[in-house]
Coordinates of N, CA and C in Angstrom, one line a residue:
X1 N 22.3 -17.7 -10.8 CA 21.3 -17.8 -9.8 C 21.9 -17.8 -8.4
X2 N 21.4 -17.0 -7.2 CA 21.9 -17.2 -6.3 C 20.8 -18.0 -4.9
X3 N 21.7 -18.6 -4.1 CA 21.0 -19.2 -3.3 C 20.3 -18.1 -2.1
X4 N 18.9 -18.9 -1.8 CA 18.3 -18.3 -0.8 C 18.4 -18.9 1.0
X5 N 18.5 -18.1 1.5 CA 19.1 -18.3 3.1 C 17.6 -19.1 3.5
X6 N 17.0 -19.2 4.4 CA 15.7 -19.7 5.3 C 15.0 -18.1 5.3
X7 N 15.5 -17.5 6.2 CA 14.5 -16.4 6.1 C 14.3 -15.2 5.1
X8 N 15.2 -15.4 3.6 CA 15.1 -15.0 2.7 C 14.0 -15.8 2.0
X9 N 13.9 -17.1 2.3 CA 12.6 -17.7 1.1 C 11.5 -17.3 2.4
X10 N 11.5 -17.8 4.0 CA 10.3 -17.2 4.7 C 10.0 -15.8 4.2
X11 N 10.8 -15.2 3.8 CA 10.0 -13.1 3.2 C 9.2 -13.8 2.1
X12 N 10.2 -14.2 1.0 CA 9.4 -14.4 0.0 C 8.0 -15.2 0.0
X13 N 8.0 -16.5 0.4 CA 7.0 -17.0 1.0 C 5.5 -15.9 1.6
X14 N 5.7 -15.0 2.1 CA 4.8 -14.4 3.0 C 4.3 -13.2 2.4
X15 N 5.5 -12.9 1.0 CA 5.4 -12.1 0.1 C 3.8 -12.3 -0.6
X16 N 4.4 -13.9 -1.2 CA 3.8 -14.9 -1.9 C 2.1 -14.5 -1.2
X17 N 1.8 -15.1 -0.3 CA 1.0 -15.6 0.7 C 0.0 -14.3 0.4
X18 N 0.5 -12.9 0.9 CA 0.2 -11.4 1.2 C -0.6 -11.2 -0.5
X19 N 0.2 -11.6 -1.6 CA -0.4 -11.1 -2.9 C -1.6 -12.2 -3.1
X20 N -1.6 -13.7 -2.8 CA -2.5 -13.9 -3.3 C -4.1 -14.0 -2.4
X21 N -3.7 -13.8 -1.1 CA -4.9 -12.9 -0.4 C -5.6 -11.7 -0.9
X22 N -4.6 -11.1 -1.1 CA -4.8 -9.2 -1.8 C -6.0 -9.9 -3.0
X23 N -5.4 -10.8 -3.6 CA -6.1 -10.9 -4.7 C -7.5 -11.9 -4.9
X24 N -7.5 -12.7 -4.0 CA -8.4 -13.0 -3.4 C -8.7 -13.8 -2.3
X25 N -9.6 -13.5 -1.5 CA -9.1 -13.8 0.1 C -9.5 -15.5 0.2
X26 N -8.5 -16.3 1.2 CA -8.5 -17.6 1.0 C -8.0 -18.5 1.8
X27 N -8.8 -19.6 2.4 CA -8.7 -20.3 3.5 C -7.0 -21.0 3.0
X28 N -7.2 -21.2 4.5 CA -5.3 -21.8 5.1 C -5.1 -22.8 3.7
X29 N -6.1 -24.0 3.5 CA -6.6 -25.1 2.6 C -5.5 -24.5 1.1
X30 N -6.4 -23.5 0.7 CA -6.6 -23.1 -0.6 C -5.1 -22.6 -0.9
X31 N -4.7 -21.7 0.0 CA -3.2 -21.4 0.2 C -2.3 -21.8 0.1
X32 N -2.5 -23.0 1.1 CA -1.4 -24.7 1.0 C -1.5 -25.2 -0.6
X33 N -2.3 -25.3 -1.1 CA -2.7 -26.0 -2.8 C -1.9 -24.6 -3.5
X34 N -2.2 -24.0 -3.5 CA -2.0 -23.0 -4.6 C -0.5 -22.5 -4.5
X35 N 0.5 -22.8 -3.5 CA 1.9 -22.4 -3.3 C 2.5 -23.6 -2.9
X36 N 2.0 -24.5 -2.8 CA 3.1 -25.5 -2.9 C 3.5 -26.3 -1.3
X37 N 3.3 -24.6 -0.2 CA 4.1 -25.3 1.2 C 3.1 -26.2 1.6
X38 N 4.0 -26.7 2.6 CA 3.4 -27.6 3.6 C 2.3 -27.2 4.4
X39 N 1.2 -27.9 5.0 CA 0.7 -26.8 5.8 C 1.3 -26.4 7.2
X40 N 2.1 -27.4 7.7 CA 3.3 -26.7 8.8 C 3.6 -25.3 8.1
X41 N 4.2 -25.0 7.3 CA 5.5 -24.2 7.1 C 4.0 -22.8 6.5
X42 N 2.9 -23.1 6.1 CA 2.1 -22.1 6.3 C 1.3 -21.9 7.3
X43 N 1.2 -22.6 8.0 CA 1.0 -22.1 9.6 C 1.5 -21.3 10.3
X44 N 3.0 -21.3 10.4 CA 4.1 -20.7 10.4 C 4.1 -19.1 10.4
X45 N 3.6 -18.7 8.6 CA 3.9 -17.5 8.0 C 2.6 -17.0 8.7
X46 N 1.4 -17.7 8.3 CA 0.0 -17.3 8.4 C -0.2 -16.9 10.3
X47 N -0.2 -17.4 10.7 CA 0.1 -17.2 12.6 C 1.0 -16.1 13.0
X48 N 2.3 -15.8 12.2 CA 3.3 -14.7 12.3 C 2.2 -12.9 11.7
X49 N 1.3 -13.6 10.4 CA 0.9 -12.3 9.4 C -1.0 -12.3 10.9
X50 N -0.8 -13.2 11.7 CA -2.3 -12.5 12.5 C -1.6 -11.8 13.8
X51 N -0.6 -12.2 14.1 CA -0.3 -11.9 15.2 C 0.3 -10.6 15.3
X52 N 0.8 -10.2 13.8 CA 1.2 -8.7 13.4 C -0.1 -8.1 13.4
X53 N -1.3 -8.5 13.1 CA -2.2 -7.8 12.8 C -2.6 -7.2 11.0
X54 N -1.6 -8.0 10.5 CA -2.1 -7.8 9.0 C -3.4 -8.4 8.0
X55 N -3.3 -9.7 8.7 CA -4.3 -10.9 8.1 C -5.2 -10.4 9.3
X56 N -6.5 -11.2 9.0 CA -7.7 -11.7 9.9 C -7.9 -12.8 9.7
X57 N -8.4 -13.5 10.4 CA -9.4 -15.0 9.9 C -10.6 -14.9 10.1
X58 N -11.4 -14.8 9.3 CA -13.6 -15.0 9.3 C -13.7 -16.3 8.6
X59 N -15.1 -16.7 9.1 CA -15.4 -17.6 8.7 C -16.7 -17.4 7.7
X60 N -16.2 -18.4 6.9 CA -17.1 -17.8 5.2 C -18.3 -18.9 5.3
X61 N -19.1 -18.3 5.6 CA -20.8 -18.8 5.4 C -20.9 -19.3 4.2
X62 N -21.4 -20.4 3.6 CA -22.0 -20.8 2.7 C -22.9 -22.2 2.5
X63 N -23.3 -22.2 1.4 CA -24.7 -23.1 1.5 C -24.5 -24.8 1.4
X64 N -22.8 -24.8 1.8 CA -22.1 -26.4 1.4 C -22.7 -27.1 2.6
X65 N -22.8 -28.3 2.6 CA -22.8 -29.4 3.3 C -21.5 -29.3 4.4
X66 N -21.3 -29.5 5.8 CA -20.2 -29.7 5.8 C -19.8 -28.4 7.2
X67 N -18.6 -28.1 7.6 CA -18.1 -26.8 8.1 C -17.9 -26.2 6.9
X68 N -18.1 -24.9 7.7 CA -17.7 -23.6 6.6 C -16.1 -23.3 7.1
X69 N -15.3 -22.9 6.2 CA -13.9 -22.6 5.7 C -14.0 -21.4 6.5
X70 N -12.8 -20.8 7.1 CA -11.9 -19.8 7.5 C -11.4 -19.3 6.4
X71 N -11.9 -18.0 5.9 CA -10.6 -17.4 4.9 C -9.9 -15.9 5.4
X72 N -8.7 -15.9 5.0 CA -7.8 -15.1 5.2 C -8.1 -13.7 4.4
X73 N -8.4 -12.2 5.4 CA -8.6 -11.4 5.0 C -7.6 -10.1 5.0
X74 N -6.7 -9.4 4.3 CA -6.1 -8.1 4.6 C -6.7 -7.3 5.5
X75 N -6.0 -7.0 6.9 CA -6.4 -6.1 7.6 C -6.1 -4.7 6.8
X76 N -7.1 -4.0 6.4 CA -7.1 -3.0 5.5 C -6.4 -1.6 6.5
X77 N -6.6 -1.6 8.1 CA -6.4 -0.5 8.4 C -5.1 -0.6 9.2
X78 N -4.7 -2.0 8.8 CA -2.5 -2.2 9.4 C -1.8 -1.1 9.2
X79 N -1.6 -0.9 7.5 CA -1.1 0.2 6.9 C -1.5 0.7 5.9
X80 N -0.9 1.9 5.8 CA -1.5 2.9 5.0 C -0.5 3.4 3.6
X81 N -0.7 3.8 2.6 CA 0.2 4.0 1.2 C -0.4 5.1 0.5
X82 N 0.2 6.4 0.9 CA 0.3 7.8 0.1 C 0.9 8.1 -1.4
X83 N 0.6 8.8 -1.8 CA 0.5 9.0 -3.2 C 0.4 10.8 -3.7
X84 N 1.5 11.6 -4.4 CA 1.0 12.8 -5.2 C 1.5 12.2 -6.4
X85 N 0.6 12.5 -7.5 CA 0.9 12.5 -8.6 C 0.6 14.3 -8.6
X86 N 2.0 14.9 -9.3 CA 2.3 16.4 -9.7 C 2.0 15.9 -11.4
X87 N 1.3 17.1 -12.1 CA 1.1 17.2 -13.2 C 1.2 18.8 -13.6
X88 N 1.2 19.0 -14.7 CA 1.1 20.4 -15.3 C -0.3 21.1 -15.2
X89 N -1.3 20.5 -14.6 CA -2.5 21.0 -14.3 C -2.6 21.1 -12.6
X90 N -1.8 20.3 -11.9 CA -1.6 20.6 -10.7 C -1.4 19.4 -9.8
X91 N -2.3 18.6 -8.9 CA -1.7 17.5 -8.5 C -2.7 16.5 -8.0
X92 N -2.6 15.5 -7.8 CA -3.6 14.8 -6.9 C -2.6 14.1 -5.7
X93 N -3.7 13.8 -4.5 CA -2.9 13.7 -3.4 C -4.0 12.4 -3.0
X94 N -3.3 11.1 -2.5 CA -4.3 10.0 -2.0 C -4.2 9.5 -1.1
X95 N -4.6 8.5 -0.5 CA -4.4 7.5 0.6 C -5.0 6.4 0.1
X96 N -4.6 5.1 0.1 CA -5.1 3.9 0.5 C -5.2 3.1 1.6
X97 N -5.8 1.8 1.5 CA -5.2 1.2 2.9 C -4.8 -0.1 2.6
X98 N -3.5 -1.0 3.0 CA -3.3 -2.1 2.6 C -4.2 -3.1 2.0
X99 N -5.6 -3.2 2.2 CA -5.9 -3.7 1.3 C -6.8 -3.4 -0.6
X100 N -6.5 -2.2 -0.2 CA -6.7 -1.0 -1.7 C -7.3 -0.6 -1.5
X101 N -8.1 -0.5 -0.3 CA -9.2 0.6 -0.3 C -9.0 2.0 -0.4
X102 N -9.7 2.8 -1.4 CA -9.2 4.4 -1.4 C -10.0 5.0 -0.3
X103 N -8.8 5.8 0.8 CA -9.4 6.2 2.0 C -9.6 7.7 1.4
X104 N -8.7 8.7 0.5 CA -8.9 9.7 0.0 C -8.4 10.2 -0.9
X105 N -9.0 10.6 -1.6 CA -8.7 11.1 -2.9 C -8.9 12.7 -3.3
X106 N -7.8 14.0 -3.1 CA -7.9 15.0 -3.4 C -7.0 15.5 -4.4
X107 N -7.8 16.7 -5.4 CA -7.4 17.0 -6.6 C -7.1 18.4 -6.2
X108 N -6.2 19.2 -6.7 CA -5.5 20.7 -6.3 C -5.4 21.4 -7.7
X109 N -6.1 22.7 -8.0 CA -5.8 22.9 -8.7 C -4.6 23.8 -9.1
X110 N -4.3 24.0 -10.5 CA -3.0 24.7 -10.7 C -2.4 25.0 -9.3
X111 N -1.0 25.4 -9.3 CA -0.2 25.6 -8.0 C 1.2 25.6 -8.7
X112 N 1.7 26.8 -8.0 CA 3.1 26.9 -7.9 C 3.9 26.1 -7.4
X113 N 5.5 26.1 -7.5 CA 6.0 24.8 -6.5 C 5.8 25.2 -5.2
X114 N 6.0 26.9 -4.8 CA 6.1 26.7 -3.6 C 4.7 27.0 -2.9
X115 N 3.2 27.2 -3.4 CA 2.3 26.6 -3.0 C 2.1 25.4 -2.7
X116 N 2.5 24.0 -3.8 CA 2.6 22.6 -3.3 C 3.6 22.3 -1.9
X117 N 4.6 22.9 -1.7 CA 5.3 22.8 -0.6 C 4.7 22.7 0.1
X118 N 3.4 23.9 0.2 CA 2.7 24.4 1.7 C 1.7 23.5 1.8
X119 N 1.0 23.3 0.5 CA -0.4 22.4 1.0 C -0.3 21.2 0.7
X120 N 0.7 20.3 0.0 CA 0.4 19.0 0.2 C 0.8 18.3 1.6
X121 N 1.5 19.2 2.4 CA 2.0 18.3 3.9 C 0.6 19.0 4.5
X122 N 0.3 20.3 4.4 CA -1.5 20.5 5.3 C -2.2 19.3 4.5
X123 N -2.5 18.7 3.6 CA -3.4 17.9 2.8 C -3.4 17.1 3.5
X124 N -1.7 16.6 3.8 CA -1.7 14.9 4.0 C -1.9 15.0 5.7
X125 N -1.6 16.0 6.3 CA -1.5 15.5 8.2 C -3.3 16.0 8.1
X126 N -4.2 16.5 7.4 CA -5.4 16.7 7.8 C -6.0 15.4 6.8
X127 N -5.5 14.8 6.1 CA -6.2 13.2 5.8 C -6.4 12.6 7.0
X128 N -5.0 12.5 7.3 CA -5.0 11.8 8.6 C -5.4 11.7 9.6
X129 N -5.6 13.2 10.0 CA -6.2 13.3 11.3 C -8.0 13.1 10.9
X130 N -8.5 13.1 9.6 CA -10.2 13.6 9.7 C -10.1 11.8 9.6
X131 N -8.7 10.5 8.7 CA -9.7 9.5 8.9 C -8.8 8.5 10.2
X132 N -8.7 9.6 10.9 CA -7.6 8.9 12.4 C -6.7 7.9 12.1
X133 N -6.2 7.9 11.1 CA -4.8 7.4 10.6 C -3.4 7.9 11.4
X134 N -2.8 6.9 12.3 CA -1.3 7.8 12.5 C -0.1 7.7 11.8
X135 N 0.9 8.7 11.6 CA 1.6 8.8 10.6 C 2.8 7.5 10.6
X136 N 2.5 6.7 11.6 CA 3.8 5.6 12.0 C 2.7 4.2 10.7
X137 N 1.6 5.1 10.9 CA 1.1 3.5 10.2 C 1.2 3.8 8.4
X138 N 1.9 4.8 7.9 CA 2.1 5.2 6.6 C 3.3 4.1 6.1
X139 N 3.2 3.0 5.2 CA 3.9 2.8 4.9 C 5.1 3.4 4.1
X140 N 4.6 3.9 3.1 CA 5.6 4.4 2.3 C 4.4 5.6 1.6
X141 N 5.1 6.5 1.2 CA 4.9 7.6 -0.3 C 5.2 7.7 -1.3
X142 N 4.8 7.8 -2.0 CA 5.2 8.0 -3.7 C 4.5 8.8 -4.1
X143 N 5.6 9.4 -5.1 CA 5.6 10.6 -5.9 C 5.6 10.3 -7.7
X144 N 4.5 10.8 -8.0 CA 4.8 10.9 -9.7 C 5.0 11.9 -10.1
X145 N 6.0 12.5 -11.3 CA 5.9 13.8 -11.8 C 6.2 13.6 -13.2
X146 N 6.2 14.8 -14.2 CA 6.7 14.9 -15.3 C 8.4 14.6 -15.1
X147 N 9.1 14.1 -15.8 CA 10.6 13.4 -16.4 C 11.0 15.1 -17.5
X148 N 12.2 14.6 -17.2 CA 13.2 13.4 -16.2 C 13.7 14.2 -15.0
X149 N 13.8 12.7 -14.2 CA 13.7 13.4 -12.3 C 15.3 12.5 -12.1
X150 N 15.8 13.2 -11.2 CA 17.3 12.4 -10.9 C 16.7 12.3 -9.4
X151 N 16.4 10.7 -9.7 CA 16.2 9.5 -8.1 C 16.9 9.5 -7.5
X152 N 18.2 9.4 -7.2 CA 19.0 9.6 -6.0 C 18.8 10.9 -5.5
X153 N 18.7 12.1 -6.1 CA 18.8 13.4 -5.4 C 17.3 13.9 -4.9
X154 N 16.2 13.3 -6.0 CA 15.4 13.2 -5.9 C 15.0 14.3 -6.4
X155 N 15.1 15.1 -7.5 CA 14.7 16.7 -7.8 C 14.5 15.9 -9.1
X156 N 13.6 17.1 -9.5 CA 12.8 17.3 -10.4 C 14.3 18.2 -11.9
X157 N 14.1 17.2 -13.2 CA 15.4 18.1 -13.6 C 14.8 18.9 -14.5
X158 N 14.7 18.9 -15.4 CA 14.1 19.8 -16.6 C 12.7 19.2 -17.5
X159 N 11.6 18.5 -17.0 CA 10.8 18.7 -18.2 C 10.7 19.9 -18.8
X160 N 9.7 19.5 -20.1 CA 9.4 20.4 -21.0 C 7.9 20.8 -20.5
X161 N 8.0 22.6 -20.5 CA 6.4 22.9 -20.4 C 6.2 22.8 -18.7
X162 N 7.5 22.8 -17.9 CA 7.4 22.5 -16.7 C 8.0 23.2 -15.7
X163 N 8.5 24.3 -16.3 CA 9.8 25.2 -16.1 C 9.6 25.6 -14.8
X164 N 8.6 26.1 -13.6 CA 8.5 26.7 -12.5 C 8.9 25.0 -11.9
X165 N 9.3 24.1 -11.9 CA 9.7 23.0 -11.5 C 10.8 22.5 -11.6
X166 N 11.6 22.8 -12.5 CA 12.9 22.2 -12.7 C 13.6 22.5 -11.3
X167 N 14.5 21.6 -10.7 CA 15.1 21.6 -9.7 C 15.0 21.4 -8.5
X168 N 13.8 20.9 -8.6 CA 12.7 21.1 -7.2 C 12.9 19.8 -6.6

């Protein structure tokens, strides 16, 4: 087991924080109970995740006696997470937004490799531009394909039944 530094458990921590929002959105209160910290030390993370602009805070209406709770919401339009899945029938191309919302979802039929070359980068900068997404706010892409793929080089090596692809 190796030890963790301060700002290696603060990531984790905010890691922590980030999934169980995602999963259901939840006052500072609920947070503090359900992970353990202090509420100093989630003040901290939570104050750092508004001031990035990832979190929000709304206040949740309901029919209790009492004040109503602040809960913590994913700013859905922070960032953004691309997606092709390539298949032997041809591909799909997506967008979400940090908080899972599907911003688009397009299906292509059959295609050559060097068709997909050309139209999944027109696919993806005209997502963008029709849902005013900019490309700095893309977090990451990922690619699915038929196996086996060599990840370091990142090519496509020989499936079966996949032959206009091998190498790619």
């Amino acid at each position: 087991m190796r030890a963790t530094n301060a700002s290696g458990m603060k990531s984790k921590n905010k890691k922590l924080i980030l999934d169980l929002i995602r999963k259901s959105n939840m006052s500072r209160a609920e947070l503090a109970n359900e992970t353990g910290l202090t509420r100093a030390a989630l003040t901290i993370i939570v104050d750092e995740l508004l001031a990035n602009g990832i979190v929000e805070e709304r206040l949740d209406y309901t029919n209790r006696v009492g004040r109503n709770p602040s809960k913590l919401y994913l700013k859905g339009d922070h960032s953004y997470f691309a997606g092709v899945d390539v298949n032997r029938t041809g591909f799909t191309f997506g967008i979400i937004d940090l908080a899972g919302n599907l911003i688009t979802n397009l299906n292509h039929p059959r295609c050559t490799p060097e068709e997909f070359m050309v139209d999944l980068p027109k696919m993806f900068f005209e997502a963008l531009e029709e849902h005013e997404i900019s490309p700095q706010q893309i977090h990451s892409f990922g690619v699915t394909t038929p196996g086996p793929v060599d990840i370091e080089k990142r090519v496509i090596l020989n499936p079966p039944s996949f032959n206009d692809w091998h190498d790619l």
